Short mmCIF file of C-alpha atoms and ligand atoms in Angstrom, two decimals:
data_model
loop_
_atom_site.label_atom_id
_atom_site.label_comp_id
_atom_site.label_asym_id
_atom_site.label_seq_id
_atom_site.Cartn_x
_atom_site.Cartn_y
_atom_site.Cartn_z
CA MET Z 1 -0.17 0.08 0.55
CA LYS Z 2 1.57 3.37 -0.76
CA GLU Z 3 2.69 5.59 2.21
CA ILE Z 4 2.95 9.52 2.36
CA ILE Z 5 3.84 11.61 5.26
CA LEU Z 6 1.87 14.77 5.54
CA ALA Z 7 2.73 17.29 8.26
CA LYS Z 8 0.27 20.11 8.52
CA ASN Z 9 0.98 24.31 9.03
CA GLY Z 10 0.86 25.54 11.89
CA GLU Z 11 1.18 29.30 11.88
CA ILE Z 12 1.77 29.78 8.75
CA ALA Z 13 -1.74 28.98 8.08
CA LEU Z 14 -2.92 32.41 9.13
CA LYS Z 15 -0.82 34.53 7.14
CA GLY Z 16 -2.43 35.82 4.91
CA LEU Z 17 -0.41 37.13 2.07
CA ASN Z 18 2.56 36.40 3.23
CA ARG Z 19 1.69 32.89 3.35
CA ARG Z 20 2.92 31.36 0.53
CA ARG Z 21 6.35 32.67 0.89
CA PHE Z 22 6.17 30.85 4.85
CA GLU Z 23 6.03 27.40 2.74
CA GLU Z 24 7.72 28.00 0.20
CA VAL Z 25 10.37 28.43 3.34
CA LEU Z 26 8.99 25.52 4.92
CA MET Z 27 9.76 23.33 2.31
CA ARG Z 28 13.51 23.91 1.36
CA ASN Z 29 13.92 23.28 5.48
CA ILE Z 30 11.84 20.07 4.51
CA LYS Z 31 13.76 19.53 1.68
CA TRP Z 32 17.30 20.07 3.38
CA ARG Z 33 15.91 17.91 6.96
CA LEU Z 34 15.22 14.99 5.32
CA LYS Z 35 17.85 14.32 1.75
CA ASP Z 36 19.14 11.34 4.10
CA PHE Z 37 16.08 9.64 4.35
CA GLY Z 38 15.50 8.02 0.86
CA LYS Z 39 14.29 10.41 -2.47
CA ILE Z 40 10.47 12.23 -2.01
CA LYS Z 41 8.77 14.21 -3.97
CA ILE Z 42 7.49 17.05 -1.87
CA SER Z 43 4.23 19.52 -2.57
CA CYS Z 44 1.83 22.10 -0.25
CA MET Z 45 -1.44 22.34 -0.71
CA GLN Z 46 -4.03 23.86 1.51
CA SER Z 47 -2.55 24.29 4.50
CA THR Z 48 -0.35 20.62 4.34
CA ILE Z 49 2.45 19.45 3.04
CA TYR Z 50 3.16 16.61 1.76
CA ILE Z 51 6.27 14.13 1.79
CA ASP Z 52 6.11 11.42 -0.95
CA PRO Z 53 8.68 8.73 -1.33
CA GLU Z 54 9.36 7.60 -4.88
CA ASP Z 55 7.43 4.59 -5.58
CA GLY Z 56 9.04 1.23 -5.23
CA GLU Z 57 12.60 2.80 -3.57
CA PHE Z 58 12.84 1.97 0.59
CA TYR Z 59 12.70 5.17 2.94
CA ASP Z 60 12.58 5.26 6.33
CA PHE Z 61 9.86 6.61 7.76
CA ASP Z 62 10.92 5.95 11.56
CA GLY Z 63 14.07 8.60 11.19
CA ALA Z 64 12.19 10.91 8.95
CA VAL Z 65 9.06 10.98 11.50
CA GLU Z 66 11.37 12.19 14.18
CA ALA Z 67 12.93 14.36 11.64
CA LEU Z 68 10.08 16.79 11.06
CA ARG Z 69 9.10 16.80 14.70
CA LYS Z 70 12.22 19.13 15.25
CA ILE Z 71 11.06 21.13 12.29
CA PHE Z 72 9.58 24.46 13.37
CA GLY Z 73 6.59 25.72 11.59
CA ILE Z 74 5.05 21.85 11.07
CA ALA Z 75 1.69 21.36 13.57
CA SER Z 76 1.27 18.19 13.57
CA ILE Z 77 2.35 14.98 11.31
CA SER Z 78 0.25 11.90 10.26
CA ARG Z 79 2.41 8.62 8.38
CA ALA Z 80 -0.99 7.85 5.66
CA ALA Z 81 -2.25 4.86 3.74
CA VAL Z 82 -2.77 6.91 0.04
CA LEU Z 83 -6.46 5.61 -0.78
CA GLU Z 84 -7.73 6.02 -4.46
CA LYS Z 85 -11.48 8.47 -3.71
CA ASN Z 86 -13.78 6.25 -3.28
CA MET Z 87 -14.96 3.77 -0.63
CA ASP Z 88 -15.13 0.95 -2.56
CA ASP Z 89 -11.24 0.84 -2.28
CA ILE Z 90 -11.54 2.30 1.43
CA LEU Z 91 -13.40 0.21 2.78
CA ALA Z 92 -10.88 -2.88 0.79
CA LYS Z 93 -7.96 -1.24 2.60
CA VAL Z 94 -8.44 1.03 5.84
CA CYS Z 95 -7.94 -3.03 8.66
CA ASP Z 96 -5.43 -3.74 7.05
CA TYR Z 97 -3.62 -0.45 6.66
CA ILE Z 98 -4.44 0.19 10.27
CA GLU Z 99 -4.39 -2.87 13.09
CA PRO Z 100 -0.81 -1.78 14.31
CA ALA Z 101 -2.04 0.91 15.20
CA LEU Z 102 -5.31 -0.76 17.00
CA PHE Z 103 -2.71 -3.05 18.46
CA GLY Z 104 -4.08 -3.75 22.24
CA ALA Z 105 -6.72 -0.63 22.27
CA LYS Z 106 -10.24 -1.37 22.95
CA THR Z 107 -11.92 1.32 21.96
CA PHE Z 108 -12.37 3.38 18.91
CA LYS Z 109 -13.43 6.62 16.37
CA VAL Z 110 -13.18 7.13 13.02
CA GLU Z 111 -13.18 11.20 12.32
CA ALA Z 112 -13.36 11.88 8.50
CA LYS Z 113 -12.94 15.21 6.99
CA ARG Z 114 -13.78 16.08 3.55
CA SER Z 115 -12.05 19.40 2.40
CA ASP Z 116 -12.86 17.31 -2.02
CA LYS Z 117 -16.69 18.71 -1.40
CA HIS Z 118 -17.52 16.83 -4.58
CA PHE Z 119 -17.00 13.17 -2.72
CA PRO Z 120 -20.70 12.13 -3.16
CA LEU Z 121 -20.42 11.28 1.32
CA LYS Z 122 -20.25 13.38 3.24
CA SER Z 123 -18.13 13.33 6.44
CA PRO Z 124 -20.77 11.54 9.50
CA GLU Z 125 -21.31 9.44 5.76
CA ILE Z 126 -18.16 8.58 5.39
CA ALA Z 127 -16.81 7.94 9.17
CA ALA Z 128 -20.26 5.92 9.71
CA GLN Z 129 -19.15 3.48 6.87
CA VAL Z 130 -15.53 3.23 8.03
CA GLY Z 131 -16.96 2.77 11.29
CA GLY Z 132 -18.80 -0.38 10.10
CA GLN Z 133 -16.23 -1.86 8.30
CA ILE Z 134 -13.87 -1.86 11.12
CA LEU Z 135 -16.33 -3.05 13.81
CA SER Z 136 -17.30 -6.71 11.50
CA ARG Z 137 -13.24 -6.49 11.31
CA PHE Z 138 -12.09 -6.55 14.91
CA HIS Z 139 -14.36 -7.67 17.71
CA ARG Z 140 -13.30 -6.71 20.07
CA LEU Z 141 -12.83 -2.93 19.31
CA LYS Z 142 -15.67 -0.48 20.80
CA VAL Z 143 -16.86 2.94 19.52
CA ASP Z 144 -15.62 5.78 22.26
CA VAL Z 145 -16.24 9.21 20.65
CA HIS Z 146 -15.44 10.91 23.74
CA ASN Z 147 -12.11 9.20 25.05
CA PRO Z 148 -11.12 6.29 21.83
CA ASP Z 149 -7.94 4.49 22.73
CA VAL Z 150 -7.19 5.51 18.67
CA THR Z 151 -8.83 7.84 16.24
CA VAL Z 152 -8.87 6.82 12.28
CA MET Z 153 -8.98 9.85 10.51
CA VAL Z 154 -10.21 9.94 6.96
CA GLU Z 155 -9.41 12.53 5.43
CA ILE Z 156 -10.75 13.14 1.11
CA ARG Z 157 -8.66 16.02 -0.49
CA ASP Z 158 -8.00 17.53 -3.92
CA LYS Z 159 -4.76 14.75 -4.75
CA GLY Z 160 -6.95 11.32 -2.51
CA ALA Z 161 -8.06 9.78 0.33
CA TYR Z 162 -5.26 9.79 2.75
CA VAL Z 163 -6.22 6.87 6.17
CA HIS Z 164 -4.47 6.87 8.56
CA ALA Z 165 -4.82 6.52 12.46
CA GLY Z 166 -3.55 10.02 14.09
CA SER Z 167 -0.90 11.70 14.15
CA ILE Z 168 1.51 13.45 16.69
CA PRO Z 169 2.54 16.96 17.48
CA GLY Z 170 4.72 19.00 15.32
CA ALA Z 171 7.38 21.66 16.87
CA GLY Z 172 5.37 24.87 16.68
CA GLY Z 173 7.12 27.85 15.82
CA MET Z 174 7.78 29.52 12.65
CA PRO Z 175 10.60 28.00 9.98
CA VAL Z 176 14.20 29.11 10.52
CA SER Z 177 15.12 31.69 8.45
CA SER Z 178 11.54 33.16 7.46
CA SER Z 179 11.96 35.62 10.28
CA GLY Z 180 15.48 36.23 8.73
CA GLU Z 181 18.60 35.85 10.68
CA ALA Z 182 20.56 36.41 14.22
CA MET Z 183 23.66 36.25 16.09
CA VAL Z 184 23.85 34.02 19.40
CA LEU Z 185 26.13 34.56 21.72
CA MET Z 186 27.11 31.18 22.88
CA SER Z 187 28.52 30.42 26.00
CA GLY Z 188 29.27 26.48 27.47
CA GLY Z 189 26.43 27.09 30.06
CA ILE Z 190 22.67 26.12 30.32
CA ASP Z 191 21.23 29.16 29.07
CA SER Z 192 22.28 30.08 25.70
CA PRO Z 193 21.91 27.07 23.95
CA VAL Z 194 17.93 27.15 24.87
CA ALA Z 195 18.35 30.78 24.46
CA ALA Z 196 18.99 29.52 20.77
CA TYR Z 197 16.54 27.07 20.89
CA MET Z 198 13.12 29.32 21.36
CA MET Z 199 14.63 31.81 18.40
CA ALA Z 200 15.23 29.28 15.81
CA LYS Z 201 11.56 29.05 16.50
CA ARG Z 202 10.59 32.44 16.40
CA GLY Z 203 11.68 31.37 12.49
CA LEU Z 204 15.60 32.85 13.08
CA MET Z 205 18.18 31.49 11.22
CA LEU Z 206 21.10 32.13 13.89
CA SER Z 207 25.03 32.46 13.64
CA ALA Z 208 26.28 31.65 17.08
CA VAL Z 209 29.57 33.74 18.13
CA HIS Z 210 32.13 32.45 21.11
CA PHE Z 211 34.77 33.80 23.36
CA GLN Z 212 37.60 31.67 24.20
CA SER Z 213 40.26 33.04 26.48
CA PRO Z 214 42.98 30.41 26.48
CA PRO Z 215 45.24 29.41 28.17
CA TYR Z 216 42.77 30.37 30.76
CA THR Z 217 39.84 28.54 29.15
CA SER Z 218 40.88 25.12 27.54
CA GLU Z 219 40.46 23.00 24.34
CA ARG Z 220 37.79 20.89 25.62
CA ALA Z 221 35.37 24.26 26.90
CA LEU Z 222 35.41 25.01 23.05
CA GLU Z 223 34.45 21.97 21.97
CA LYS Z 224 31.63 21.48 24.86
CA VAL Z 225 30.03 25.14 22.43
CA GLU Z 226 30.76 23.04 19.56
CA THR Z 227 28.99 19.97 20.74
CA LEU Z 228 25.95 22.44 21.82
CA CYS Z 229 25.72 24.22 18.65
CA GLY Z 230 25.73 20.55 16.82
CA GLN Z 231 23.27 19.21 19.68
CA LEU Z 232 20.93 22.40 18.22
CA THR Z 233 20.96 22.21 14.59
CA PRO Z 234 18.68 19.49 13.94
CA TYR Z 235 16.12 22.23 14.83
CA THR Z 236 17.75 25.15 13.54
CA GLY Z 237 19.61 23.77 10.42
CA ARG Z 238 23.60 24.72 9.61
CA ILE Z 239 24.80 27.06 12.53
CA GLN Z 240 27.80 29.96 11.35
CA PHE Z 241 29.67 29.33 14.75
CA TYR Z 242 32.37 32.20 14.92
CA CYS Z 243 35.39 31.64 17.87
CA VAL Z 244 36.78 34.83 19.19
CA PRO Z 245 40.02 35.46 21.20
CA PHE Z 246 39.11 38.03 24.20
CA THR Z 247 42.50 37.02 26.03
CA GLU Z 248 43.94 40.28 25.03
CA MET Z 249 40.87 42.11 25.95
CA GLN Z 250 40.01 40.19 29.04
CA GLU Z 251 43.56 41.51 30.15
CA ALA Z 252 43.11 44.75 30.02
CA LEU Z 253 39.94 45.21 31.16
CA LYS Z 254 41.95 42.77 34.53
CA ALA Z 255 44.16 45.59 34.51
CA HIS Z 256 42.51 49.26 33.24
CA CYS Z 257 38.76 48.72 34.86
CA PRO Z 258 37.39 48.83 38.85
CA GLU Z 259 37.29 45.31 39.37
CA GLU Z 260 33.38 45.60 40.13
CA LEU Z 261 32.55 46.65 37.00
CA PHE Z 262 34.51 43.96 35.26
CA THR Z 263 31.88 41.48 34.03
CA VAL Z 264 29.62 44.41 32.55
CA MET Z 265 32.35 46.03 30.65
CA MET Z 266 33.05 42.55 29.05
CA ARG Z 267 29.17 42.11 27.97
CA ARG Z 268 29.78 45.43 27.06
CA MET Z 269 33.22 44.31 24.47
CA MET Z 270 31.11 41.10 23.88
CA MET Z 271 28.53 43.20 22.53
CA ARG Z 272 31.01 46.03 20.41
CA VAL Z 273 32.30 42.29 18.74
CA ALA Z 274 29.40 40.84 18.02
CA THR Z 275 28.22 43.53 16.69
CA ARG Z 276 31.03 43.80 13.78
CA LEU Z 277 31.09 40.07 12.72
CA ALA Z 278 26.53 40.64 12.92
CA GLU Z 279 26.75 43.95 10.95
CA ALA Z 280 29.54 42.55 8.20
CA LYS Z 281 27.06 40.24 7.40
CA GLY Z 282 23.60 41.86 7.03
CA ILE Z 283 22.70 40.29 10.67
CA GLU Z 284 20.80 42.77 12.08
CA ALA Z 285 19.65 40.97 15.85
CA LEU Z 286 21.72 39.54 19.01
CA ILE Z 287 20.50 37.12 21.31
CA THR Z 288 21.47 36.04 25.08
CA GLY Z 289 20.54 33.95 27.64
CA GLU Z 290 20.15 36.74 30.05
CA SER Z 291 17.30 36.17 31.70
CA LEU Z 292 16.49 38.86 35.09
CA ALA Z 293 17.85 38.74 38.13
CA GLN Z 294 19.79 35.44 37.84
CA VAL Z 295 23.59 36.63 38.51
CA ALA Z 296 24.67 40.48 38.87
CA SER Z 297 25.26 40.93 35.37
CA GLN Z 298 21.52 40.72 34.82
CA THR Z 299 20.31 43.33 36.47
CA LEU Z 300 17.77 45.52 35.10
CA GLU Z 301 20.60 48.15 35.18
CA ALA Z 302 22.96 46.43 34.22
CA LEU Z 303 21.66 45.14 30.59
CA HIS Z 304 20.75 48.62 30.11
CA CYS Z 305 24.30 49.19 30.11
CA THR Z 306 25.19 46.27 27.81
CA ASP Z 307 23.00 47.54 25.04
CA SER Z 308 23.47 50.56 25.08
CA ALA Z 309 27.30 49.20 23.64
CA THR Z 310 25.80 47.05 20.64
CA PRO Z 311 23.06 49.77 17.94
CA LEU Z 312 21.59 46.16 17.44
CA VAL Z 313 18.04 44.53 18.16
CA VAL Z 314 19.14 42.42 21.54
CA LEU Z 315 16.96 39.74 21.73
CA ARG Z 316 16.26 38.07 26.00
CA PRO Z 317 13.94 34.91 25.68
CA LEU Z 318 15.06 33.64 28.97
CA ILE Z 319 14.22 36.99 30.27
CA GLY Z 320 10.75 36.07 32.13
CA MET Z 321 11.80 32.49 33.12
CA ASP Z 322 13.37 30.68 35.55
CA LYS Z 323 16.49 28.28 35.84
CA GLY Z 324 13.76 25.62 36.10
CA GLU Z 325 11.58 25.92 33.36
CA ILE Z 326 14.98 27.17 31.46
CA ILE Z 327 16.68 23.38 32.91
CA ARG Z 328 13.48 21.49 31.87
CA ILE Z 329 13.54 23.26 28.04
CA SER Z 330 17.19 22.58 28.33
CA ARG Z 331 16.45 18.67 28.68
CA GLU Z 332 13.12 18.36 26.09
CA ILE Z 333 15.86 19.31 23.36
CA GLY Z 334 18.83 17.16 24.67
CA THR Z 335 21.59 20.24 26.09
CA PHE Z 336 21.35 19.25 29.65
CA GLU Z 337 23.76 17.07 29.80
CA THR Z 338 26.62 18.72 27.69
CA SER Z 339 25.73 22.28 29.29
CA ILE Z 340 27.09 21.09 32.57
CA LEU Z 341 30.12 19.47 31.90
CA PRO Z 342 32.80 20.88 34.90
CA TYR Z 343 34.25 23.65 31.33
CA GLU Z 344 35.21 27.10 32.33
CA ASP Z 345 34.06 29.93 30.46
CA CYS Z 346 35.82 33.05 29.92
CA CYS Z 347 32.82 34.54 32.10
CA THR Z 348 34.48 32.97 35.49
CA VAL Z 349 37.45 33.94 34.63
CA PHE Z 350 39.39 37.30 36.73
CA THR Z 351 35.14 36.97 38.17
CA PRO Z 352 34.60 40.18 40.59
CA ARG Z 353 34.48 39.20 44.53
CA HIS Z 354 31.58 41.57 44.26
CA PRO Z 355 30.54 43.11 41.41
CA ALA Z 356 27.99 46.30 40.94
CA THR Z 357 24.54 45.13 40.66
CA HIS Z 358 23.22 48.80 39.80
CA PRO Z 359 26.49 49.72 37.67
CA LYS Z 360 25.76 53.39 35.57
CA LEU Z 361 26.69 54.02 32.11
CA SER Z 362 28.07 57.12 33.26
CA ALA Z 363 30.40 55.17 35.45
CA LEU Z 364 31.41 52.08 32.70
CA GLU Z 365 31.72 55.13 29.99
CA LYS Z 366 34.47 57.46 32.55
CA ALA Z 367 35.87 53.30 32.97
CA GLU Z 368 36.55 52.31 29.17
CA ALA Z 369 38.40 55.90 28.28
CA ARG Z 370 40.80 55.59 31.10
CA PHE Z 371 42.32 53.34 27.92
CA ASP Z 372 42.33 52.22 23.93
CA TYR Z 373 39.82 49.42 23.48
CA GLY Z 374 39.82 50.50 20.06
CA PRO Z 375 42.46 48.45 18.87
CA LEU Z 376 41.31 45.55 20.62
CA ILE Z 377 38.21 45.08 19.47
CA ASP Z 378 39.42 45.66 15.56
CA ARG Z 379 43.05 42.69 16.58
CA ALA Z 380 39.45 40.26 17.81
CA VAL Z 381 37.58 40.82 14.96
CA GLU Z 382 39.94 40.38 12.95
CA GLY Z 383 41.09 36.99 14.90
CA THR Z 384 37.96 35.48 14.38
CA ALA Z 385 37.54 31.86 13.12
CA VAL Z 386 34.49 30.69 11.25
CA LYS Z 387 32.94 27.56 10.87
CA SER Z 388 29.92 25.83 9.79
CA ILE Z 389 28.49 23.60 11.34
CA TYR Z 390 25.54 20.56 9.69
CA GLY Z 391 25.47 18.64 12.67
CA VAL Z 392 26.95 16.86 16.48
P1 ATP M 401 24.60 30.96 30.09
O1 ATP M 401 23.97 28.77 31.03
O2 ATP M 401 23.77 30.70 28.76
O3 ATP M 401 25.78 30.08 29.69
P2 ATP M 401 25.30 31.84 32.66
O4 ATP M 401 23.53 31.86 33.74
O5 ATP M 401 25.50 31.50 33.01
O6 ATP M 401 24.31 32.11 30.72
P3 ATP M 401 26.35 34.64 32.19
O7 ATP M 401 27.68 33.30 32.48
O8 ATP M 401 25.92 35.67 33.11
O9 ATP M 401 25.28 33.89 32.36
O10 ATP M 401 26.30 34.87 30.65
C1 ATP M 401 25.20 35.20 29.74
C2 ATP M 401 24.90 35.74 28.94
O11 ATP M 401 26.36 36.11 27.66
C3 ATP M 401 24.72 33.96 27.88
O12 ATP M 401 23.33 33.86 28.33
C4 ATP M 401 25.72 33.93 27.09
O13 ATP M 401 24.57 34.85 25.63
C5 ATP M 401 26.34 35.09 27.09
N1 ATP M 401 27.29 34.92 27.31
C6 ATP M 401 28.81 34.69 28.36
N2 ATP M 401 29.68 33.76 27.99
C7 ATP M 401 29.81 34.27 27.08
C8 ATP M 401 30.97 33.30 25.85
N3 ATP M 401 32.44 32.89 26.23
N4 ATP M 401 31.23 33.15 24.67
C9 ATP M 401 29.73 33.71 24.17
N5 ATP M 401 28.37 34.36 24.67
C10 ATP M 401 28.74 34.12 26.32
MG1 MG M 402 28.27 31.38 31.51
#
């Protein structure tokens, strides 16, 4: 029996005039992400993407469905049999096709959806006939329309009739790159990978920038951040990874700035370097994993001082979340175990004993005027290594 995967669009379906453009982006993302599972034809009709494996060739449906669950822009996914658009064919084949899904079930219901209005039977009649067929084949089953173990769907669409035993939820959100591109400041911690995931979910393609300070930070700390980026790629697609040498800047800050302002000044320097890298690539927004009041550098005053160092939009999707919620997402997306590996971050090098929790912008500007940091920014930008990360 011929099978197909139906991926229903989520929010895109509500997008009016721009819908087609969003659908094109989603189809392109799906094509790319499914390229290793076998040959497919892909098309979009009635807010549904049809993933149609080439006839006569093996197709890894399980692998493809698993990959689709992580692609933003999809509301639900079903693997369905493609049948002819007549009741004889549907009634002849429905039981064989759904039998594995009924294993262990005691109750079921049938739902029919007729988007092709030329089909001679109405939805309730289709459901009744298919239900009758299932009851006559599987005597142990009963109908339960309120709380069935299995819901059998019959969809009469333009191209054919599709039968399946229910859908699984997709990742929701908007297709990656449909909202443009942003650069995430990626440490090796728990928060920034979650922040990256959340903004990819709103349709942003990602670049990541990491600041490293050898010999204070090790090669393994850098590998950890690259691994985190790799773990995000099933959701985000390819990530362009920028690694910035930051030792010279940190040593200069240590030498010239008041100890209690060190962290916020370092944060401002990170913003300046990230801005240069982002602007060179036409990227208009930065993302950080900051959450209000989590640490001294994440108070309102400190965030204001950080923002003042860049003209770009700074997105902080975790700003209103507490650590427990962030950790829950981090476990769900599979970055948690890597994030808690105990390698040092450049932020923990030279950490002040008593960081200022209410820094004043004027005090920071005064401290920054004491040394010529421009050439240090230039050298950090020039020394940056770039590579593409496609997967773990
Ligand atoms: P995380 O768990 O993401 O490291 P955190 O709670 O440890 O966050 P901080 O260390 O204060 O917080 O960092 C705040 C944010 O600054 C991070 O979420 C990240 O966006 C950015 N950041 C910190 N260190 C680095 C780094 N070495 N490279 C790039 N960005 C960094
Ligand atoms: Mg950190």
